[in-house]
PDB file of C-alpha atoms and ligand atoms in Angstrom:
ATOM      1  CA  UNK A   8       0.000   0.000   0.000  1.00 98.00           C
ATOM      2  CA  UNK A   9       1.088   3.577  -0.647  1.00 98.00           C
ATOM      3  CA  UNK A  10      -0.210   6.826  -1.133  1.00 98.00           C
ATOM      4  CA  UNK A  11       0.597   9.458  -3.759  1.00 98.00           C
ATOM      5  CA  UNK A  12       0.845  12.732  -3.106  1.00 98.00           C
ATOM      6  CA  UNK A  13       2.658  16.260  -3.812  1.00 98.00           C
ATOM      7  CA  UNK A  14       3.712  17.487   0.297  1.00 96.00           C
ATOM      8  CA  UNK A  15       3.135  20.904  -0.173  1.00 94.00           C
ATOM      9  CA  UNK A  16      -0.823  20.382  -1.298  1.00 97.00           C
ATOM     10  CA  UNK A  17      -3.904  21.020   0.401  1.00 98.00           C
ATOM     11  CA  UNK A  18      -5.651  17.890  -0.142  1.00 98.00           C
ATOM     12  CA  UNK A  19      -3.024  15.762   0.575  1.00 98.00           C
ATOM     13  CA  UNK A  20      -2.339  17.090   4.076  1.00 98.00           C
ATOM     14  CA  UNK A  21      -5.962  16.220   5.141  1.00 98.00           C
ATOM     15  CA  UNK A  22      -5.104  12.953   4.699  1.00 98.00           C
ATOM     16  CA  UNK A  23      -1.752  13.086   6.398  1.00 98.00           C
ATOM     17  CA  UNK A  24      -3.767  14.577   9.737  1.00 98.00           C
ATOM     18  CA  UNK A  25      -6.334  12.067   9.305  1.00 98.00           C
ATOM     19  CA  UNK A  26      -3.965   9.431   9.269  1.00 98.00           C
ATOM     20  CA  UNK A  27      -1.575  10.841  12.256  1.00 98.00           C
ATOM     21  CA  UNK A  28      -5.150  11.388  14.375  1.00 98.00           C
ATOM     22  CA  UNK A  29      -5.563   7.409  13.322  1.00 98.00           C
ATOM     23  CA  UNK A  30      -1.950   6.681  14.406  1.00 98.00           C
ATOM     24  CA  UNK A  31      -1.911   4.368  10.712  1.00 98.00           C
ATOM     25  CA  UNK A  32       1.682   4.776   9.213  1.00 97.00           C
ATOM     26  CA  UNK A  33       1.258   4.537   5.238  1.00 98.00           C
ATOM     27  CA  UNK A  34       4.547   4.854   2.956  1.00 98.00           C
ATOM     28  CA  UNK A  35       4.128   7.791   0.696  1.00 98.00           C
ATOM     29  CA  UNK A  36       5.762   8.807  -2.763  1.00 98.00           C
ATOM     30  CA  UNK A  37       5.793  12.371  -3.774  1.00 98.00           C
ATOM     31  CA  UNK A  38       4.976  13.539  -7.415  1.00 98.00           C
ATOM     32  CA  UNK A  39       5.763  17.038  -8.083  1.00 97.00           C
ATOM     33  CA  UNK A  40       2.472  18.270  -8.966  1.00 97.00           C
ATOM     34  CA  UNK A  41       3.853  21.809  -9.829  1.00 95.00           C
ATOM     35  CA  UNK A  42       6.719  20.189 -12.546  1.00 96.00           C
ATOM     36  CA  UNK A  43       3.371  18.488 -14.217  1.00 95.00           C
ATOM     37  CA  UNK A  44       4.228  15.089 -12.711  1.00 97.00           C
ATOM     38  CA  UNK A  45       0.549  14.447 -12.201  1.00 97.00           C
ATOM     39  CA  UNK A  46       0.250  14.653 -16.110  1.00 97.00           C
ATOM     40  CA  UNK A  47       2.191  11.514 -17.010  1.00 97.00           C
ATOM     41  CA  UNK A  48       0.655   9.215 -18.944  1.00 98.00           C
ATOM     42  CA  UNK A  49       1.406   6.097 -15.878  1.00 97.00           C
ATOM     43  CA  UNK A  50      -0.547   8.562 -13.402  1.00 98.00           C
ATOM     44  CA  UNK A  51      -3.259   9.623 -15.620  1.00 98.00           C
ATOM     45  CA  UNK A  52      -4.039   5.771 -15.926  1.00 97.00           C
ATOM     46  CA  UNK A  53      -4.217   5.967 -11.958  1.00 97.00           C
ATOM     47  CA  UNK A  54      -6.386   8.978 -11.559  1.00 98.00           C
ATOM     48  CA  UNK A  55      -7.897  10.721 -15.117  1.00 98.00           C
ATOM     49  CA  UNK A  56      -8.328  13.926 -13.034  1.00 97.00           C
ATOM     50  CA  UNK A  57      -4.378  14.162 -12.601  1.00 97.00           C
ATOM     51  CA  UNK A  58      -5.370  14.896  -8.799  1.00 98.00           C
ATOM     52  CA  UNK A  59      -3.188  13.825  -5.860  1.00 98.00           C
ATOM     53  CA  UNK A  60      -3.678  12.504  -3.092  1.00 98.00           C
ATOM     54  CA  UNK A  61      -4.584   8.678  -4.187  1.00 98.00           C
ATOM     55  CA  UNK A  62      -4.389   5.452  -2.262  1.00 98.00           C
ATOM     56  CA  UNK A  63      -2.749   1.855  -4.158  1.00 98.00           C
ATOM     57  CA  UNK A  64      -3.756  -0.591  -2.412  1.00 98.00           C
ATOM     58  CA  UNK A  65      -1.437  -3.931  -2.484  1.00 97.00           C
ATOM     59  CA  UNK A  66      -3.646  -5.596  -5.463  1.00 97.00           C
ATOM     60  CA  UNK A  67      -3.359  -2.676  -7.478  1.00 96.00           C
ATOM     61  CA  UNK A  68      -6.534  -0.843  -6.738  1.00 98.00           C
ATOM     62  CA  UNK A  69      -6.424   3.184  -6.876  1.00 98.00           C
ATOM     63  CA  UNK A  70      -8.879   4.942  -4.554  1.00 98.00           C
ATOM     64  CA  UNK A  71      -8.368   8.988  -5.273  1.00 98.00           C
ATOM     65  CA  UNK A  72     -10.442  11.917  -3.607  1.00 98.00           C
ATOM     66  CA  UNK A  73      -9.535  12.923  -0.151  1.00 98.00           C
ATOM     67  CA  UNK A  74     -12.920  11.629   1.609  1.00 98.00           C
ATOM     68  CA  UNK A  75     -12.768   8.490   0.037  1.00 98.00           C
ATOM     69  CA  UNK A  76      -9.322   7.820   1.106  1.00 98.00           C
ATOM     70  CA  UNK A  77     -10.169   8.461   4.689  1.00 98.00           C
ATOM     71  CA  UNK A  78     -13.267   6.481   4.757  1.00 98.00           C
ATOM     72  CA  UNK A  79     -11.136   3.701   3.633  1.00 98.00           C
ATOM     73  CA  UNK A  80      -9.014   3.759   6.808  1.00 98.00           C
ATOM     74  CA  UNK A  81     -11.875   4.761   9.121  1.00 98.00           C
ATOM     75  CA  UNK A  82     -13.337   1.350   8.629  1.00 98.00           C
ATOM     76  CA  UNK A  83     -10.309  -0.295   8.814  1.00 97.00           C
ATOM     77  CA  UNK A  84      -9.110   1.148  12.002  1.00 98.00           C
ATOM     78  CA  UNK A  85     -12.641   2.774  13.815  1.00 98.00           C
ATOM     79  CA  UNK A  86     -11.316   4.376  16.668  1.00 98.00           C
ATOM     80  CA  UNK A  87     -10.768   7.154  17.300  1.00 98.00           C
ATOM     81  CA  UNK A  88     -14.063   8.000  15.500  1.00 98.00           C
ATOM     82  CA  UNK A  89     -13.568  10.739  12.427  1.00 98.00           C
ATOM     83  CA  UNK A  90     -16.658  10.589  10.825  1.00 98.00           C
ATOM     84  CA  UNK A  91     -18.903  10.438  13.938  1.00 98.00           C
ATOM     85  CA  UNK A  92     -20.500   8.087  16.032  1.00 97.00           C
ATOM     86  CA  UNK A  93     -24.584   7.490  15.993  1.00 97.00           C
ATOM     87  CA  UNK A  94     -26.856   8.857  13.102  1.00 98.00           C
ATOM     88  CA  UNK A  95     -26.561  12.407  14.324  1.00 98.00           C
ATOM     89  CA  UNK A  96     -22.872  12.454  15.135  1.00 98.00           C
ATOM     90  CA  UNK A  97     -21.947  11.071  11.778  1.00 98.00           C
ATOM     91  CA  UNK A  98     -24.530  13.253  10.125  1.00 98.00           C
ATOM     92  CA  UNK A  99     -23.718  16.812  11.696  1.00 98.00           C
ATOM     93  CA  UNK A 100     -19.885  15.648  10.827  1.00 98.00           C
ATOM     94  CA  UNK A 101     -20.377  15.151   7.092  1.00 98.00           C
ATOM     95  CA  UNK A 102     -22.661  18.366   7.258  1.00 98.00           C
ATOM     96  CA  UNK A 103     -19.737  20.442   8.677  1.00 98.00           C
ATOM     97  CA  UNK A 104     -17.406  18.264   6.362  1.00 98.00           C
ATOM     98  CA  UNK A 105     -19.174  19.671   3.324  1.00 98.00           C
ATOM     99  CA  UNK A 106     -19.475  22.981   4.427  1.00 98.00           C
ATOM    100  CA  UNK A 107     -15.749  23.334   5.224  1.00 98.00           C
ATOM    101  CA  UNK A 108     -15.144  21.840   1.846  1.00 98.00           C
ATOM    102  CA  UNK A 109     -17.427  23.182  -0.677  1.00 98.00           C
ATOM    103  CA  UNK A 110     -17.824  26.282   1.115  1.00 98.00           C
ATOM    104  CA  UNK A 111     -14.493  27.278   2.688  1.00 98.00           C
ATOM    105  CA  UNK A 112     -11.621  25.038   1.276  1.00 98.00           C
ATOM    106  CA  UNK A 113     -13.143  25.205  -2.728  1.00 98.00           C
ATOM    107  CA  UNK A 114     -13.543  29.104  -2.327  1.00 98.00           C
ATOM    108  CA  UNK A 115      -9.502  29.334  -0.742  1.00 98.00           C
ATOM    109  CA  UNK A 116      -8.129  27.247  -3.475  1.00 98.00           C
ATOM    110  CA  UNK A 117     -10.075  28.666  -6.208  1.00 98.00           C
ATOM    111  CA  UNK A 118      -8.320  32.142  -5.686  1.00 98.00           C
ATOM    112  CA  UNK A 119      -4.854  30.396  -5.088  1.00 98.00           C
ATOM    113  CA  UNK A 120      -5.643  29.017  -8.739  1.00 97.00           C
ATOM    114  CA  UNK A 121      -6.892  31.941 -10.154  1.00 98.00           C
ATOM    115  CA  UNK A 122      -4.465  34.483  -8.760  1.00 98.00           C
ATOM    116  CA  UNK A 123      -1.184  33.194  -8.008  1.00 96.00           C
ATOM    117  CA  UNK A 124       1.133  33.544 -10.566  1.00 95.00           C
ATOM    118  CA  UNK A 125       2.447  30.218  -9.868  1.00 94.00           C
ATOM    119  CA  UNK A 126      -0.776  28.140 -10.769  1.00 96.00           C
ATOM    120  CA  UNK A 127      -0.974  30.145 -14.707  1.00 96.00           C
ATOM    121  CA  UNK A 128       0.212  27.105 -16.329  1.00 94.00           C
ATOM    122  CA  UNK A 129      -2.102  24.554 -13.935  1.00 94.00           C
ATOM    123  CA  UNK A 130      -5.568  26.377 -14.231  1.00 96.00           C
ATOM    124  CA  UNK A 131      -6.034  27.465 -17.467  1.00 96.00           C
ATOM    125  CA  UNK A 132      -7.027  29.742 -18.422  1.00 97.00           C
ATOM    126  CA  UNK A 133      -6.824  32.123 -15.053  1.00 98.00           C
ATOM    127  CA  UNK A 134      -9.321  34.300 -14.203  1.00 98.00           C
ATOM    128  CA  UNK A 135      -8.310  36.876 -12.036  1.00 97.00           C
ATOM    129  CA  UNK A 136     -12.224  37.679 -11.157  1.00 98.00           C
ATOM    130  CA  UNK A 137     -13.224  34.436 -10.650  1.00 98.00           C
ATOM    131  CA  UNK A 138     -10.017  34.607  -8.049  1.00 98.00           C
ATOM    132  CA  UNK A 139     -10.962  37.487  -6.858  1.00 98.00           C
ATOM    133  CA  UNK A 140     -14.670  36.941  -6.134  1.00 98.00           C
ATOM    134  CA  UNK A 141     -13.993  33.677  -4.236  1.00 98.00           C
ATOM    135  CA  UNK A 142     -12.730  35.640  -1.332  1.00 98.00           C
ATOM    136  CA  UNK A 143     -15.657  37.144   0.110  1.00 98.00           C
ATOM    137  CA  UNK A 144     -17.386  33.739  -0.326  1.00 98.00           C
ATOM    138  CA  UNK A 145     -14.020  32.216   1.887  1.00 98.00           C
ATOM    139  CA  UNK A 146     -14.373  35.147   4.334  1.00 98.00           C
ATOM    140  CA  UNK A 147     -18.493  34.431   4.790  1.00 98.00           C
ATOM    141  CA  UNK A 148     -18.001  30.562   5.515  1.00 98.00           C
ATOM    142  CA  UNK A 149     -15.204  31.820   7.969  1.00 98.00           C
ATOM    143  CA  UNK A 150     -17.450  33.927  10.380  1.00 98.00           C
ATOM    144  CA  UNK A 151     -20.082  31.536  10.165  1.00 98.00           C
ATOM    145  CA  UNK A 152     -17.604  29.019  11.692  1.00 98.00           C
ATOM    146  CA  UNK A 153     -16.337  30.981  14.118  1.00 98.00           C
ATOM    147  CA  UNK A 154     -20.058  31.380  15.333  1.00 98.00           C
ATOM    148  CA  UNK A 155     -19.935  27.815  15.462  1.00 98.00           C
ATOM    149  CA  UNK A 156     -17.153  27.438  17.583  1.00 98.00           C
ATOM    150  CA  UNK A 157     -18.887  30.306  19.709  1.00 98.00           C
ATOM    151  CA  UNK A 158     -20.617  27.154  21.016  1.00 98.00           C
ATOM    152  CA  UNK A 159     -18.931  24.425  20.571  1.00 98.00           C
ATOM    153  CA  UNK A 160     -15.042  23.176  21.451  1.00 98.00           C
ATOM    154  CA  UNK A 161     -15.018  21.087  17.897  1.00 98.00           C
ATOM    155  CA  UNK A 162     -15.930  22.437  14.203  1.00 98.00           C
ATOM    156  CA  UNK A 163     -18.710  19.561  14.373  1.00 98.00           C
ATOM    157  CA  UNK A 164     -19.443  19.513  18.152  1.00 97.00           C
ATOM    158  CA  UNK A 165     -17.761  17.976  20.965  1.00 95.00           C
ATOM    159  CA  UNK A 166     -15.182  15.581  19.113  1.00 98.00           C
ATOM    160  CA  UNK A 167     -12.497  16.541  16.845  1.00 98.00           C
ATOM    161  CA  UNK A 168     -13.398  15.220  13.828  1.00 98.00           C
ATOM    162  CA  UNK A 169     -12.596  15.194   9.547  1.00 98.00           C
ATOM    163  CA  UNK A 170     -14.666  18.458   9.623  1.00 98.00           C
ATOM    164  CA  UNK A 171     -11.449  19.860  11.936  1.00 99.00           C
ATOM    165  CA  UNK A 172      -8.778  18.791   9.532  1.00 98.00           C
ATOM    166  CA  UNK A 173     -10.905  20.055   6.480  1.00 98.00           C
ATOM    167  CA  UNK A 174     -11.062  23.560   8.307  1.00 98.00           C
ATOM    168  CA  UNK A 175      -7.871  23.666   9.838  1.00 98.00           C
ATOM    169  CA  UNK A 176      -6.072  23.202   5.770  1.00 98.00           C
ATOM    170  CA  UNK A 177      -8.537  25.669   4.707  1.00 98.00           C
ATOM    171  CA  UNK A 178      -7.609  28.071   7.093  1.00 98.00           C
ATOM    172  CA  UNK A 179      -4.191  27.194   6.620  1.00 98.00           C
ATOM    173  CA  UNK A 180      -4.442  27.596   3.028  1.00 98.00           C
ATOM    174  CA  UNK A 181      -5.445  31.121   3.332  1.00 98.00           C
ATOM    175  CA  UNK A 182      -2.027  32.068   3.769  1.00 97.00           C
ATOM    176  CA  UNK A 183      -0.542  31.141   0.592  1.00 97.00           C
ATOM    177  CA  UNK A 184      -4.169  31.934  -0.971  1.00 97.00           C
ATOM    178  CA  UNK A 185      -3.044  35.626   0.549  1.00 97.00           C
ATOM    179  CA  UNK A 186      -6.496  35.795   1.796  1.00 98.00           C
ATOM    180  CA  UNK A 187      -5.491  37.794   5.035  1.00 97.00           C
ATOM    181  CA  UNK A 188      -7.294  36.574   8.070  1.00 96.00           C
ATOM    182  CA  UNK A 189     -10.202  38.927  10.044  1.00 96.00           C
ATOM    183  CA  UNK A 190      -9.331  40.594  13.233  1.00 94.00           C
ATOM    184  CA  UNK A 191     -11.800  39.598  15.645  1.00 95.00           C
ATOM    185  CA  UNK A 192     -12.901  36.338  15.261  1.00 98.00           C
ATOM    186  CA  UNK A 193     -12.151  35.486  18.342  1.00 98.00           C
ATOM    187  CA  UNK A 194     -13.789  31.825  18.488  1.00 98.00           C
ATOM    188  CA  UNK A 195     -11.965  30.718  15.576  1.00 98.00           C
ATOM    189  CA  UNK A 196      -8.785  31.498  16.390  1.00 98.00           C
ATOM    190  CA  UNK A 197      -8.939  30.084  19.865  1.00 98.00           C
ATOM    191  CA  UNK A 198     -10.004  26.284  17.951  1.00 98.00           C
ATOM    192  CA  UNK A 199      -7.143  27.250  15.467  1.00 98.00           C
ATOM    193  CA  UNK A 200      -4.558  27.583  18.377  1.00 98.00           C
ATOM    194  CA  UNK A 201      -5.843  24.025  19.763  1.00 98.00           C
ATOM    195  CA  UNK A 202      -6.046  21.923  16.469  1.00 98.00           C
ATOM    196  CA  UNK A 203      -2.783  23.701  15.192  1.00 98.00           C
ATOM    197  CA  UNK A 204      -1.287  22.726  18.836  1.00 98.00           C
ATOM    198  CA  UNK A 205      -2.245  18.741  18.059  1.00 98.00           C
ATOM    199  CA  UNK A 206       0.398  16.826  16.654  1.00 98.00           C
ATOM    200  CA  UNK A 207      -1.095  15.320  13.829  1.00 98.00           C
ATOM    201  CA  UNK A 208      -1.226  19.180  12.287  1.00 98.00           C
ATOM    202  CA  UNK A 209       2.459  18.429  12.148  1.00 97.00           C
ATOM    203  CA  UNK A 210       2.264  15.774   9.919  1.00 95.00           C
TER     204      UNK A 210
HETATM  205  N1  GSH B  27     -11.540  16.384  -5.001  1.00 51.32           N
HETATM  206  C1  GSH B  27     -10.149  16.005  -4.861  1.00 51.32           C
HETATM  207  C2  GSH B  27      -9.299  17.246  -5.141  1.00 51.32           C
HETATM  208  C3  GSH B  27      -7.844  16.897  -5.245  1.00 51.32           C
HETATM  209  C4  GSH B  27      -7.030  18.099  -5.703  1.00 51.32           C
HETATM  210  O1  GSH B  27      -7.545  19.097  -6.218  1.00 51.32           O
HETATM  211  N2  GSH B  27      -5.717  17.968  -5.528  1.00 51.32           N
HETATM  212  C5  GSH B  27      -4.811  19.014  -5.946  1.00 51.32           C
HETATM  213  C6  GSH B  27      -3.769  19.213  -4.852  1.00 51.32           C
HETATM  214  S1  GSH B  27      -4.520  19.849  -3.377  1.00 51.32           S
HETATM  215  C7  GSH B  27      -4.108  18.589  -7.222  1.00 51.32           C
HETATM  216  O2  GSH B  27      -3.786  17.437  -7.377  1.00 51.32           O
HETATM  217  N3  GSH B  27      -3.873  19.512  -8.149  1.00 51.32           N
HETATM  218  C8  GSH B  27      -3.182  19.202  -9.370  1.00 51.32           C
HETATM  219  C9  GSH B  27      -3.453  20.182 -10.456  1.00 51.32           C
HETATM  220  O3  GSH B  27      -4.086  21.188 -10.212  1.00 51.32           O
HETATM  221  O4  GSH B  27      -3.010  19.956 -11.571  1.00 51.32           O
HETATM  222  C10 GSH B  27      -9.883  15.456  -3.471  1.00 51.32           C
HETATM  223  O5  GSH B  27     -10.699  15.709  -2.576  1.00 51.32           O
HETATM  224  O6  GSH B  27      -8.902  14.753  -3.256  1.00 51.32           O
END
């Protein structure tokens, strides 16, 4: 088994976390994703997206897409629960799951795509609006988590869960994203200093 990923990459840290949280030890190999190593013709047979992370299992099979990797390994290896436990726990999780993804990660790495000079020959074409107007959206999903966390220690509730790791990249992503973060959400950056304080952040 192995996974393939590029370090630096967004995606491919919430698996690392989830993993470390999961104490599961997986060998990795890094492609260079910004030398166009993900374009090759071997990878493209892997994953047609040309998208790391992805999981090769021993017989060969390829699992790609972040979630799907990490509900591979929560049913091999249950505790400590990532997804939730019970029909509510598990569903509030994969609520605040999507909502960090869809609605705070997407919206962080759409204007890394679109703006950073870096990404021009990745996202083609750029467009610098489409960058732009993604950052309101990021900064929207941001305050409405830190109202979250107003009442609760954990992006999902009481337990640290995928919904934490999903948040704490996005957040994290902001950075090179040069989406600057708002004074005064004061809730948010008090779960920031505990999640970014766990050693699987590390990872
Ligand atoms: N939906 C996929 C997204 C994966 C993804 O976008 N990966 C990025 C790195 S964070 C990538 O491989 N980018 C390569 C490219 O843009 O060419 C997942 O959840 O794993």
């Amino acid at each position: 088994m192995k996974i393939i990923e590029t370090k630096q990459a967004p995606n491919p840290r919430r698996v690392r976390v989830f993993l470390a949280e999961k104490g599961i030890e997986v060998p990795y190999e890094q492609l260079d994703l910004m030398k166009n190593e993900l374009k090759t013709p071997a990878f493209t047979a892997m994953n047609p997206l040309q998208r790391v992370p992805v999981l090769v299992l021993d017989d060969g099979t390829v699992l790609s897409e972040t979630v799907a990797i990490c509900r591979y390994f929560e049913v091999q290896k249950p505790a400590p629960a990532l997804f939730g436990t019970g029909a509510l726990g598990q569903a509030q999780v994969e609520m605040w799951n999507r909502r960090m993804e869809l609605g705070l990660l997407f919206h962080v790495a759409q204007t890394f795509r679109h703006l950073h000079p870096a990404m021009a020959h990745l996202e083609v074409p750029q467009v610098k609006e489409w960058g732009e107007a993604n950052k309101p959206k990021a900064l929207e999903m941001l305050a409405m988590l830190d109202q979250q966390l107003a009442g609760h220690r954990f992006v999902a509730g009481d337990a640290y869960s995928i919904a934490d790791i999903t948040a704490l990249v996005a957040v994290d992503f902001m950075r090179p994203a040069r989406i600057e973060r708002p004074k005064g959400l004061s809730h948010l950056e008090r779960w920031h200093a505990e999640v970014s304080g766990r050693p699987s952040a590390k990872a």
